[in-house]
Amino acid sequence: MNLTDDMATAHDHADHGPAKGLKRWLFTTNHKDIGTLYLLLSLTMFFVAGIMALVVRIELFEPGKVWVTPEFFNQMTTLHGLIMVFGVIMPAMAGFANWMIPMMVGAPDMALPRLNNWSFWLLPFAFLLLSLPLLRELVGMASHLIGLNLFAGAGAAPDYGWTFYAPLSTTYGPDSTDYMIFAIHMMGISSILAAINIVVTIFNMRAPGMTWMRLPMFVWGWLVTAFLLLAVMPVLAGCVTMMLMDRHFHTAFFEAAGGGDPILFQHIFWFFGHPEVYILILPGFGIISEVVQTFSRKRLFGYSFMVAATITIAFLGYIVWMHHMFTTGAPYAAQLFFMYATMLIAVPTGVKVFNWVTTIFKGELTFETPMLFALGFLVMFTIGGFSGVMLAIAPADYQYRGSYFVVAHFHYVLVSGSLFAIFAGVYFWLPKWTGHMYNETLGKWHFWLSAISMNLTFFPMHFVGLAGMPRRIPDYALQFTNFNQIATVGAVIFGLSQLLFLAIVIRSCQKHKAGVNEHLPDNVWDGGRSLEWTRLPTPVPYHTFETVPEIGPNDTH
Amino acid sequence: MFQWTQKWVFALLSCLGMQNALAESTVNMPYGVTRMSHDIYNLHMITFYICCGIGVVVFSVLFYSIYKYRRSRGAKAANFHEHPGVEIIWTLIPFLILVGLAIPATIVLKDIHNTNESDLIIKITGYQWKWKYEYLDQGISFFSNLATPQIQIDDPQKTKNEWFLLEVDNPMVIPVHKKVKILLTSNDVIHDWWLPAFGVKQDAIPGYINENWIQVDTPGIYRGQCGELCGAYHGFMPIVVQVVPEEEFEQWVAAHMLNKTAVSNGRKAT
C-alpha cells in the first residue's frame, strides 16, 4: 500500500463517522463502540447483581427470618454470583480489551470486527434468559398483590449456588435450570469468540516493531486470559450439556442411582472454575501494572518476570482444580498433589506483588483516583492472597471449606481485586476516551467510601467463618449476630457509594456527547508509556491508527 | 521415624505459643477437643502468622514508598527497572517458606486419612434436611432433626433459645477417648458433616461412602452444621454430638436396645 492510498482511506473514514441512533450500536463493528457496549452491560448488571447482594445482606442482618424465604434467599445468592462473575467482571474486562488492545498494539481495529459485534450481542440475551425465571417470579408476586395470579406454579429461579452442584441442580433442580443452561451456553459462545478475536488481534495486528517483549502488560494479561478462556469455556459448555442430558434425556452422568457420579460434576465444573478465577483477575493484573507504572513515572519493574509470572499463574491454574474438593473424599495422594500445586501459585503471585511494590519504590508518585484504586488493590488483593495460602493448606481447608472464610477470601480477590482493577481502569482511561476529566474529588470519595465499606463488609466474614458459620445459609446461630450486622451495614454503604461512580461516569459521557473540549494533553497523566498516550490525541478519534505506526525502542512499555 | 517427626514438628509449633491463644472466641477457629482439631488449629495459626510476617514486610515497603516518594515532596523518579538477582531471591524465599509449611500439612493430612483401628463405627446419612445416625455394631439407628421451634425462626420478635438453630431432638452420642470411625453418605443431594470442635468436615455424597474419624478427650456437647448447600433448608440441619464417659455410653446403648426391643415387641403384639 502506498502513502496516497493510505491517506485516501483515512479521509474516507473521517467522512463517515459513527452512524446515528440505535443502528450505530446494533450494527457497529468499531472496537471502541463494542468496548463501550461491554462496559455499559457490565455497569447495568453490576447494579442488578448488587441489589441481589443487598437482599442477601439485609436478610442476614439478624437471626430469624427478616424478610425473604429461604428459597428466595438461595435464588439471590445464586444469581448474584452468576451475574457478578459472567455479567459484570468478564464483560468489563472484555470492554477494556476491545477499547485498549487495538490501540496498545497499534492496530486500527480488532482482527474480526463482525465476530466482535456478535460476541457482544449474544450477552444481553444470555442474561435476559438467565434472569427470566426471576422476572417471572417477581411479576407473579406483584400480580398476586393486585389479585391476579400470573405465572402461578411456574417454579423458582436457579437456587443452588453459582457452582450449581449436581444432583441439587439436576435431579433436584427447579425447571428454570434449563434457562440457566442455555444462558451459560450463550455466554460461553460469546467468551470463546471474544477470546479468538483477541488472540488473533494480538498475534497478527501488532504494528511493525511492536515485538512480544514490547507489549504492554495489559495486552499480555489478556493474551494469557484468552488462552485460558479457549481452554475452559468448552469444558463448562460440556458440563451444562451433561446436566441437560441428565435432566431430559435419561442419561445419568451425575446421578448415582443410575450409575453416575456426582463428584464427576465437581471435577468438570472446577476444571473450568479454577482457571475462571484467573480469567477474572489476570486482565486486572494488567490494568494495575499500567496504572502503577504511570503514576510512579517509572518503568514497570521486572517486566520480563511479570510476563513469566502471568504465564506461570495460568499454567498452574489448570492443575489445581481439586483444591475445591478436598472434603469430597479425595485420596491422600491426590490431595497432596493439589495442595502442593496450589501453594506454588503463591510464588508467581508474590513475584507480581513484589514487582509492583518495587515499581512504586523510588518513583514520583501522585495519587489521583486510578492510583488510589491500584494501591487499594495492592493491599487488599494481597490480603485475599494470604487467605488463599491458608486455604491451600489441605488439613486447615477441611475447616475453612464451605464457611464464610471462603466467602471473605474470594470477595477480597474479586471485589478489592478484579472490581477495584476495573475502577482503576475506568478512571485511568475515561479522560482519554471522552476528553473530559472526571471530578477528582468525587472520584476520591468513591475510592475511600468503597475501600472502607468493602473492608467493613468482608473482613468480619473471616471471623464468623472461622468460628463456624457455613456460607449460603439464610439464618444463623446467635453468636454470629454482631459481625453479620457490621457486614450488612458495610454492604449498604458499599452499594450506595457505587451511585457516585455511576454519576461520575454519566457526567463524563454527557460532556463527551455535548462535545465539550477541555484540551486535555495527549498523555493525560504525564506518565503513560503505551501507544494510546504517546501516539494518539485526547479524546481518541473514532478511528485510530489508520496509518500503521512504526514502533521503536523508545515506545517500550 | 514418622511418629517422631510428627511429635517434633508439633512440639515446635506448640512452643511458639500459638496453642489456645484465641480458643473459644468467636473470631477464630476453635482450638477444639481432639488431637486433629489441635493439629489443624496449629497449622492454621502458623500459616496465619507467616502471612502476617510477609504482610508486615511488603506493606512496610509499600507505605514507606507512598509516604516518601511523592511528587508533592519533590521526589524524582529513579531509573532502575530490572534486577534478576532480586527476582530470584523473592521467588526462592517464598518457595522455601511454602516447603516449610507443606511438611506439617502433609503429616496432618495423613493423620486425617488414618481411620484404622476404630472402636466404634457410625454411619451418617444426609437427608434433605436432617441427619440419620446408625451405630452399625450396636444396631442402633435414629434421625436427628432441628429442635428449634419454627416460630422462633419466623417471628423476629420471639425470644430465641440459647442454641437457636444449633439444637436437635436426638444428638449423636459417643464415648470419650474412643476412636470413632464415621462413614458418610447421602440419601439425596450432597451434604457435609461439619463439627468445628472436632476438626472434622467430610462430604456426604450419594453413591459414595466417605470416611473420617473422631477421638474426643473431653466430655461435653458439641455443635456443628451442614457445610454444603443442600437446598432451601441447608441452614436448618444442625449436628449435635454428646460425648459421654464410657459407662454412660453403655447405658445409653442399653436403653436404646431396650427401647427398640419394646418397640418391636409392641409391633408383634398388635
Short mmCIF file of N, CA and C in Angstrom, two decimals, chain B residues 140-256:
data_model
loop_
_atom_site.label_atom_id
_atom_site.label_comp_id
_atom_site.label_asym_id
_atom_site.label_seq_id
_atom_site.Cartn_x
_atom_site.Cartn_y
_atom_site.Cartn_z
N ILE B 140 -28.17 -49.65 66.40
CA ILE B 140 -29.00 -48.50 66.77
C ILE B 140 -29.09 -47.57 65.57
N SER B 141 -30.24 -47.00 65.35
CA SER B 141 -30.41 -46.12 64.20
C SER B 141 -31.50 -45.10 64.50
N PHE B 142 -31.22 -43.83 64.26
CA PHE B 142 -32.25 -42.81 64.52
C PHE B 142 -31.97 -41.57 63.68
N PHE B 143 -33.02 -40.75 63.51
CA PHE B 143 -32.88 -39.48 62.82
C PHE B 143 -32.63 -38.37 63.83
N SER B 144 -31.97 -37.32 63.37
CA SER B 144 -31.67 -36.19 64.22
C SER B 144 -32.18 -34.93 63.51
N ASN B 145 -33.23 -34.34 64.06
CA ASN B 145 -33.88 -33.18 63.43
C ASN B 145 -33.62 -31.90 64.20
N LEU B 146 -33.77 -30.79 63.51
CA LEU B 146 -33.69 -29.48 64.16
C LEU B 146 -34.75 -29.40 65.25
N ALA B 147 -34.36 -28.90 66.44
CA ALA B 147 -35.31 -28.84 67.56
C ALA B 147 -35.79 -27.42 67.84
N THR B 148 -35.21 -26.43 67.14
CA THR B 148 -35.65 -25.05 67.37
C THR B 148 -37.09 -24.89 66.87
N PRO B 149 -37.98 -24.34 67.73
CA PRO B 149 -39.37 -24.16 67.27
C PRO B 149 -39.46 -23.22 66.06
N GLN B 150 -40.30 -23.57 65.11
CA GLN B 150 -40.44 -22.80 63.86
C GLN B 150 -40.77 -21.33 64.14
N ILE B 151 -41.55 -21.10 65.20
CA ILE B 151 -41.99 -19.72 65.48
C ILE B 151 -40.80 -18.81 65.78
N GLN B 152 -39.73 -19.39 66.37
CA GLN B 152 -38.54 -18.56 66.66
C GLN B 152 -37.81 -18.17 65.38
N ILE B 153 -37.97 -18.99 64.34
CA ILE B 153 -37.33 -18.68 63.06
C ILE B 153 -38.16 -17.64 62.31
N ASP B 154 -39.50 -17.82 62.33
CA ASP B 154 -40.37 -16.97 61.52
C ASP B 154 -40.63 -15.60 62.14
N ASP B 155 -40.63 -15.54 63.47
CA ASP B 155 -41.01 -14.29 64.12
C ASP B 155 -39.79 -13.65 64.78
N PRO B 156 -39.29 -12.55 64.22
CA PRO B 156 -38.09 -11.92 64.76
C PRO B 156 -38.30 -11.41 66.20
N GLN B 157 -39.56 -11.21 66.60
CA GLN B 157 -39.82 -10.65 67.94
C GLN B 157 -39.66 -11.70 69.04
N LYS B 158 -39.80 -12.99 68.67
CA LYS B 158 -39.75 -14.07 69.68
C LYS B 158 -38.35 -14.20 70.27
N THR B 159 -38.30 -14.44 71.59
CA THR B 159 -37.02 -14.72 72.23
C THR B 159 -36.49 -16.04 71.70
N LYS B 160 -35.21 -16.07 71.39
CA LYS B 160 -34.65 -17.27 70.80
C LYS B 160 -33.93 -18.11 71.85
N ASN B 161 -33.96 -19.43 71.65
CA ASN B 161 -33.23 -20.33 72.54
C ASN B 161 -31.75 -20.00 72.49
N GLU B 162 -31.03 -20.40 73.56
CA GLU B 162 -29.59 -20.16 73.60
C GLU B 162 -28.91 -20.79 72.39
N TRP B 163 -29.35 -22.01 72.04
CA TRP B 163 -28.71 -22.70 70.92
C TRP B 163 -29.60 -22.68 69.68
N PHE B 164 -30.19 -21.53 69.43
CA PHE B 164 -31.02 -21.29 68.25
C PHE B 164 -30.35 -21.86 66.99
N LEU B 165 -31.04 -22.76 66.31
CA LEU B 165 -30.58 -23.40 65.07
C LEU B 165 -29.41 -24.36 65.26
N LEU B 166 -28.96 -24.53 66.52
CA LEU B 166 -27.86 -25.47 66.77
C LEU B 166 -28.31 -26.55 67.74
N GLU B 167 -29.62 -26.85 67.76
CA GLU B 167 -30.14 -27.84 68.71
C GLU B 167 -30.94 -28.89 67.94
N VAL B 168 -30.84 -30.15 68.40
CA VAL B 168 -31.56 -31.23 67.72
C VAL B 168 -32.35 -32.05 68.73
N ASP B 169 -33.30 -32.87 68.19
CA ASP B 169 -34.07 -33.72 69.09
C ASP B 169 -33.23 -34.90 69.60
N ASN B 170 -32.52 -35.58 68.70
CA ASN B 170 -31.70 -36.73 69.13
C ASN B 170 -30.25 -36.51 68.75
N PRO B 171 -29.40 -36.16 69.70
CA PRO B 171 -27.99 -35.96 69.34
C PRO B 171 -27.29 -37.30 69.10
N MET B 172 -26.21 -37.23 68.35
CA MET B 172 -25.35 -38.40 68.23
C MET B 172 -24.58 -38.51 69.55
N VAL B 173 -24.48 -39.75 70.08
CA VAL B 173 -23.79 -39.94 71.36
C VAL B 173 -22.57 -40.81 71.14
N ILE B 174 -21.40 -40.37 71.64
CA ILE B 174 -20.19 -41.19 71.51
C ILE B 174 -19.44 -41.22 72.82
N PRO B 175 -18.69 -42.30 73.05
CA PRO B 175 -17.93 -42.39 74.29
C PRO B 175 -16.63 -41.58 74.20
N VAL B 176 -16.18 -41.05 75.33
CA VAL B 176 -14.97 -40.26 75.39
C VAL B 176 -13.76 -41.19 75.18
N HIS B 177 -12.66 -40.67 74.67
CA HIS B 177 -11.38 -41.37 74.48
C HIS B 177 -11.41 -42.48 73.45
N LYS B 178 -12.57 -42.84 72.90
CA LYS B 178 -12.62 -43.94 71.94
C LYS B 178 -12.48 -43.39 70.52
N LYS B 179 -11.80 -44.17 69.68
CA LYS B 179 -11.67 -43.75 68.29
C LYS B 179 -12.93 -44.15 67.53
N VAL B 180 -13.67 -43.17 67.07
CA VAL B 180 -14.93 -43.43 66.39
C VAL B 180 -14.74 -43.19 64.90
N LYS B 181 -15.01 -44.22 64.11
CA LYS B 181 -14.90 -44.06 62.66
C LYS B 181 -16.27 -43.66 62.14
N ILE B 182 -16.33 -42.59 61.34
CA ILE B 182 -17.62 -42.22 60.77
C ILE B 182 -17.62 -42.51 59.27
N LEU B 183 -18.73 -43.07 58.80
CA LEU B 183 -18.92 -43.34 57.38
C LEU B 183 -20.02 -42.41 56.90
N LEU B 184 -19.74 -41.66 55.84
CA LEU B 184 -20.72 -40.68 55.41
C LEU B 184 -21.27 -40.96 54.03
N THR B 185 -22.58 -40.85 53.91
CA THR B 185 -23.20 -40.93 52.60
C THR B 185 -24.46 -40.09 52.62
N SER B 186 -25.14 -40.04 51.49
CA SER B 186 -26.33 -39.20 51.43
C SER B 186 -27.45 -39.94 50.72
N ASN B 187 -28.65 -39.56 51.09
CA ASN B 187 -29.82 -40.17 50.50
C ASN B 187 -30.31 -39.38 49.29
N ASP B 188 -29.91 -38.11 49.17
CA ASP B 188 -30.45 -37.28 48.08
C ASP B 188 -29.36 -36.41 47.44
N VAL B 189 -29.13 -35.21 47.97
CA VAL B 189 -28.12 -34.32 47.37
C VAL B 189 -26.87 -34.39 48.24
N ILE B 190 -25.85 -33.60 47.88
CA ILE B 190 -24.62 -33.61 48.66
C ILE B 190 -24.79 -32.78 49.94
N HIS B 191 -24.48 -33.38 51.08
CA HIS B 191 -24.44 -32.66 52.35
C HIS B 191 -23.00 -32.70 52.85
N ASP B 192 -22.77 -32.08 53.99
CA ASP B 192 -21.40 -32.08 54.51
C ASP B 192 -21.47 -32.01 56.03
N TRP B 193 -20.88 -33.02 56.67
CA TRP B 193 -20.94 -33.13 58.14
C TRP B 193 -19.76 -32.38 58.73
N TRP B 194 -20.08 -31.25 59.37
CA TRP B 194 -19.01 -30.36 59.83
C TRP B 194 -19.15 -30.11 61.33
N LEU B 195 -18.14 -30.52 62.08
CA LEU B 195 -18.12 -30.21 63.50
C LEU B 195 -16.80 -29.53 63.86
N PRO B 196 -16.79 -28.19 63.92
CA PRO B 196 -15.54 -27.44 64.09
C PRO B 196 -14.72 -27.89 65.30
N ALA B 197 -15.36 -28.17 66.42
CA ALA B 197 -14.60 -28.51 67.63
C ALA B 197 -13.85 -29.83 67.49
N PHE B 198 -14.26 -30.68 66.55
CA PHE B 198 -13.57 -31.96 66.35
C PHE B 198 -12.54 -31.85 65.22
N GLY B 199 -12.54 -30.75 64.49
CA GLY B 199 -11.67 -30.64 63.32
C GLY B 199 -12.10 -31.59 62.22
N VAL B 200 -13.40 -31.87 62.14
CA VAL B 200 -13.89 -32.83 61.16
C VAL B 200 -14.86 -32.16 60.22
N LYS B 201 -14.60 -32.31 58.92
CA LYS B 201 -15.59 -31.93 57.92
C LYS B 201 -15.47 -32.94 56.78
N GLN B 202 -16.56 -33.55 56.42
CA GLN B 202 -16.50 -34.55 55.36
C GLN B 202 -17.81 -34.53 54.59
N ASP B 203 -17.71 -34.56 53.25
CA ASP B 203 -18.91 -34.52 52.43
C ASP B 203 -19.68 -35.83 52.51
N ALA B 204 -21.01 -35.72 52.51
CA ALA B 204 -21.88 -36.88 52.40
C ALA B 204 -22.46 -36.86 50.99
N ILE B 205 -22.02 -37.81 50.17
CA ILE B 205 -22.32 -37.76 48.74
C ILE B 205 -23.10 -39.00 48.33
N PRO B 206 -24.22 -38.85 47.62
CA PRO B 206 -24.98 -40.02 47.20
C PRO B 206 -24.11 -40.94 46.33
N GLY B 207 -24.15 -42.23 46.61
CA GLY B 207 -23.37 -43.18 45.82
C GLY B 207 -21.96 -43.39 46.34
N TYR B 208 -21.55 -42.62 47.33
CA TYR B 208 -20.21 -42.76 47.90
C TYR B 208 -20.30 -43.02 49.39
N ILE B 209 -19.29 -43.68 49.94
CA ILE B 209 -19.16 -43.74 51.40
C ILE B 209 -17.81 -43.15 51.75
N ASN B 210 -17.83 -41.97 52.37
CA ASN B 210 -16.60 -41.31 52.79
C ASN B 210 -16.30 -41.65 54.25
N GLU B 211 -15.01 -41.55 54.58
CA GLU B 211 -14.61 -41.90 55.94
C GLU B 211 -13.91 -40.73 56.62
N ASN B 212 -14.06 -40.67 57.93
CA ASN B 212 -13.25 -39.76 58.74
C ASN B 212 -13.28 -40.34 60.15
N TRP B 213 -12.63 -39.71 61.08
CA TRP B 213 -12.66 -40.27 62.44
C TRP B 213 -12.60 -39.19 63.50
N ILE B 214 -13.08 -39.59 64.69
CA ILE B 214 -13.17 -38.66 65.81
C ILE B 214 -12.63 -39.35 67.05
N GLN B 215 -11.84 -38.64 67.83
CA GLN B 215 -11.46 -39.17 69.14
C GLN B 215 -11.44 -38.01 70.11
N VAL B 216 -12.46 -37.92 70.94
CA VAL B 216 -12.62 -36.75 71.80
C VAL B 216 -12.12 -37.06 73.20
N ASP B 217 -11.42 -36.11 73.78
CA ASP B 217 -10.86 -36.34 75.11
C ASP B 217 -11.64 -35.65 76.22
N THR B 218 -12.57 -34.78 75.87
CA THR B 218 -13.31 -34.05 76.89
C THR B 218 -14.80 -34.29 76.70
N PRO B 219 -15.50 -34.83 77.71
CA PRO B 219 -16.94 -35.00 77.58
C PRO B 219 -17.63 -33.65 77.44
N GLY B 220 -18.77 -33.63 76.79
CA GLY B 220 -19.49 -32.38 76.62
C GLY B 220 -20.43 -32.47 75.44
N ILE B 221 -21.06 -31.34 75.14
CA ILE B 221 -21.97 -31.30 73.99
C ILE B 221 -21.33 -30.39 72.94
N TYR B 222 -21.20 -30.87 71.72
CA TYR B 222 -20.54 -30.12 70.65
C TYR B 222 -21.49 -29.94 69.49
N ARG B 223 -21.39 -28.77 68.85
CA ARG B 223 -22.37 -28.43 67.82
C ARG B 223 -21.72 -28.03 66.51
N GLY B 224 -22.39 -28.39 65.42
CA GLY B 224 -21.92 -28.01 64.10
C GLY B 224 -23.10 -27.90 63.15
N GLN B 225 -22.80 -27.69 61.86
CA GLN B 225 -23.87 -27.52 60.88
C GLN B 225 -23.50 -28.19 59.58
N CYS B 226 -24.49 -28.31 58.70
CA CYS B 226 -24.23 -28.83 57.36
C CYS B 226 -23.33 -27.83 56.62
N GLY B 227 -22.31 -28.33 55.94
CA GLY B 227 -21.34 -27.45 55.32
C GLY B 227 -21.41 -27.39 53.80
N GLU B 228 -22.45 -27.95 53.20
CA GLU B 228 -22.56 -27.89 51.74
C GLU B 228 -24.00 -27.57 51.38
N LEU B 229 -24.19 -26.55 50.54
CA LEU B 229 -25.55 -26.14 50.16
C LEU B 229 -26.34 -27.35 49.68
N CYS B 230 -27.48 -27.61 50.36
CA CYS B 230 -28.23 -28.82 50.04
C CYS B 230 -29.70 -28.51 49.82
N GLY B 231 -30.01 -27.27 49.46
CA GLY B 231 -31.39 -26.91 49.21
C GLY B 231 -31.85 -25.83 50.17
N ALA B 232 -33.17 -25.59 50.17
CA ALA B 232 -33.72 -24.43 50.88
C ALA B 232 -33.39 -24.45 52.37
N TYR B 233 -33.38 -25.63 52.99
CA TYR B 233 -33.22 -25.67 54.44
C TYR B 233 -31.81 -26.14 54.86
N HIS B 234 -30.84 -25.82 54.01
CA HIS B 234 -29.44 -26.11 54.29
C HIS B 234 -29.01 -25.56 55.65
N GLY B 235 -29.55 -24.43 56.02
CA GLY B 235 -29.15 -23.80 57.28
C GLY B 235 -29.90 -24.35 58.48
N PHE B 236 -30.73 -25.36 58.25
CA PHE B 236 -31.60 -25.83 59.32
C PHE B 236 -31.43 -27.32 59.59
N MET B 237 -30.22 -27.83 59.39
CA MET B 237 -29.97 -29.25 59.75
C MET B 237 -28.69 -29.36 60.57
N PRO B 238 -28.76 -28.89 61.83
CA PRO B 238 -27.56 -28.86 62.65
C PRO B 238 -27.09 -30.25 63.08
N ILE B 239 -25.90 -30.27 63.62
CA ILE B 239 -25.28 -31.50 64.09
C ILE B 239 -24.98 -31.30 65.58
N VAL B 240 -25.46 -32.19 66.43
CA VAL B 240 -25.10 -32.11 67.84
C VAL B 240 -24.55 -33.45 68.27
N VAL B 241 -23.38 -33.41 68.89
CA VAL B 241 -22.75 -34.64 69.36
C VAL B 241 -22.55 -34.53 70.86
N GLN B 242 -23.02 -35.57 71.58
CA GLN B 242 -22.86 -35.60 73.02
C GLN B 242 -21.75 -36.60 73.33
N VAL B 243 -20.67 -36.12 73.94
CA VAL B 243 -19.56 -37.01 74.29
C VAL B 243 -19.69 -37.35 75.76
N VAL B 244 -19.80 -38.65 76.07
CA VAL B 244 -20.08 -39.06 77.44
C VAL B 244 -19.04 -40.08 77.90
N PRO B 245 -18.86 -40.26 79.23
CA PRO B 245 -17.97 -41.31 79.73
C PRO B 245 -18.45 -42.68 79.25
N GLU B 246 -17.53 -43.64 79.23
CA GLU B 246 -17.85 -44.92 78.60
C GLU B 246 -19.05 -45.61 79.22
N GLU B 247 -19.13 -45.58 80.60
CA GLU B 247 -20.24 -46.28 81.26
C GLU B 247 -21.57 -45.68 80.82
N GLU B 248 -21.57 -44.35 80.76
CA GLU B 248 -22.80 -43.68 80.36
C GLU B 248 -23.19 -44.07 78.94
N PHE B 249 -22.16 -44.20 78.09
CA PHE B 249 -22.43 -44.61 76.71
C PHE B 249 -23.06 -46.01 76.68
N GLU B 250 -22.49 -46.92 77.54
CA GLU B 250 -23.04 -48.28 77.58
C GLU B 250 -24.51 -48.24 78.00
N GLN B 251 -24.79 -47.40 79.01
CA GLN B 251 -26.17 -47.27 79.47
C GLN B 251 -27.07 -46.76 78.35
N TRP B 252 -26.55 -45.76 77.62
CA TRP B 252 -27.33 -45.17 76.52
C TRP B 252 -27.64 -46.23 75.48
N VAL B 253 -26.61 -47.05 75.17
CA VAL B 253 -26.80 -48.13 74.18
C VAL B 253 -27.85 -49.10 74.70
N ALA B 254 -27.70 -49.49 75.99
CA ALA B 254 -28.63 -50.46 76.56
C ALA B 254 -30.06 -49.92 76.52
N ALA B 255 -30.19 -48.65 76.89
CA ALA B 255 -31.53 -48.04 76.90
C ALA B 255 -32.13 -48.07 75.49
N HIS B 256 -31.28 -47.76 74.51
CA HIS B 256 -31.75 -47.75 73.12
C HIS B 256 -32.18 -49.13 72.67
#
